Amino acid sequence: MAAITTREFVIGDYEQTVVLWHLVEGVEVAEGDSKEEIRAYLLRNPGLSRVAETNGTIVGAALCGHDGRRGLIYHLAVAPAQHGQGIGKRLVQECLAGLRTAGIARALILVAHDNPSGHAFWLRSGWEDVPGAMLMGIDL
């Protein structure tokens, strides 16, 4: 079995990563996920987003950034054939380490109500539900 390595997510990873996001249940590719928007996100948050790869193929990815106060992790995805190898946990740990280095003390995630396996992953990884919080948004 080939080794799995992790590194910074760069814009050259975009096409492979979008394919991965479409493969993984619970990850929705939507507005804000165009190549140019992801490029801008990576530039605003250098070194924080991560990919895992084996033999040049991306098998895991996580977008990570912060607003100066709170960290956010989006679109954590691991190829279904690679589940159970600790790749997701490794990517999250690397994202959190980057946020700590940036001086961020708390991170948040969004988990869809119809993604019980994703919710279970985050709970196993030490994350907590935020009671009383309600996600809201507006298109600009």
C-alpha positions in Angstrom: 0.0 0.0 0.0 1.4 3.4 -0.9 2.1 5.9 1.8 -0.4 8.8 2.4 1.2 12.2 2.7 -0.4 15.5 3.7 0.5 19.0 2.6 -0.9 22.5 2.0 -3.9 22.7 -0.4 -2.8 24.8 -3.4 -5.1 26.0 -6.2 -3.5 23.4 -8.5 -5.4 20.8 -6.4 -8.8 22.3 -7.2 -10.0 20.0 -10.0 -9.1 16.8 -8.1 -10.5 18.1 -4.9 -13.9 19.0 -6.5 -14.2 15.5 -7.8 -13.5 14.2 -4.3 -16.1 16.6 -2.8 -18.7 15.3 -5.2 -17.9 11.7 -4.2 -18.3 12.2 -0.5 -21.7 12.1 1.1 -22.4 15.2 3.2 -20.1 17.6 1.3 -22.1 20.1 -0.8 -20.3 22.0 -3.6 -22.2 25.2 -3.9 -21.9 28.9 -4.4 -18.5 30.1 -3.1 -16.8 27.0 -4.4 -15.7 28.2 -7.8 -12.0 27.9 -8.6 -11.6 31.7 -8.3 -13.4 31.8 -5.0 -11.3 29.0 -3.6 -8.2 30.6 -4.9 -9.1 33.8 -3.0 -9.9 31.8 0.1 -6.5 30.1 0.0 -4.7 33.4 -0.5 -6.5 34.9 2.5 -5.6 31.9 4.7 -2.2 30.8 3.6 -1.0 27.4 4.7 -4.1 26.4 6.6 -6.0 24.2 4.1 -4.7 20.7 3.7 -4.8 17.7 1.3 -3.9 14.1 1.7 -2.5 12.2 -1.3 -1.1 8.9 -2.4 0.6 8.3 -5.7 -0.3 11.9 -6.8 -4.0 11.3 -6.2 -5.8 13.4 -3.7 -7.7 11.2 -1.2 -8.5 13.8 1.4 -9.0 17.5 1.7 -10.1 20.2 4.1 -10.5 23.9 3.7 -9.4 25.9 6.7 -9.3 29.6 7.6 -10.1 32.2 10.1 -11.5 35.7 10.5 -9.0 36.7 13.1 -11.2 35.5 15.9 -12.6 32.1 15.1 -11.3 29.3 12.9 -13.5 27.5 10.4 -13.1 24.2 8.7 -15.1 23.5 5.5 -15.5 20.6 3.1 -13.6 17.9 5.0 -13.7 14.9 2.7 -11.9 11.6 2.5 -12.3 9.2 -0.4 -14.7 6.4 0.6 -12.1 3.8 -0.3 -9.7 5.4 2.2 -12.1 5.7 5.2 -10.9 4.2 8.5 -7.3 5.1 8.0 -7.3 8.2 10.1 -6.9 10.6 7.2 -9.8 12.9 8.2 -8.5 13.1 11.8 -5.0 13.8 10.6 -6.2 16.6 8.3 -8.2 18.2 11.1 -5.3 18.0 13.5 -3.1 19.8 11.0 -5.8 22.4 10.3 -6.1 23.0 14.1 -2.4 23.2 14.6 -2.2 25.9 11.9 -5.1 27.9 13.5 -3.3 27.7 16.9 -0.1 29.0 15.3 -2.2 31.9 13.9 -3.3 32.7 17.5 -6.9 31.4 17.0 -8.4 29.8 20.2 -11.6 28.3 18.9 -12.7 26.7 15.7 -16.2 26.0 14.3 -17.6 23.7 11.6 -21.0 23.4 9.9 -22.5 19.9 9.7 -25.7 19.3 7.7 -28.6 17.9 9.6 -28.9 15.1 7.0 -25.2 14.0 7.5 -25.3 11.7 10.6 -22.0 10.0 9.7 -20.3 13.4 9.5 -21.8 14.4 12.8 -20.6 11.2 14.4 -17.1 11.8 13.1 -16.9 15.3 14.5 -18.3 14.1 17.9 -15.7 11.3 18.0 -13.0 13.9 17.2 -13.9 15.9 20.3 -16.1 18.5 18.8 -19.3 19.6 20.5 -22.8 20.6 19.4 -23.4 24.3 20.1 -26.8 24.4 21.7 -29.0 27.3 21.0 -27.1 28.3 17.9 -29.0 28.4 14.6 -27.3 28.7 11.2 -28.5 31.7 9.2 -27.3 33.3 6.0 -28.0 35.8 3.3 -27.0 36.0 -0.4 -25.1 39.1 -1.3 
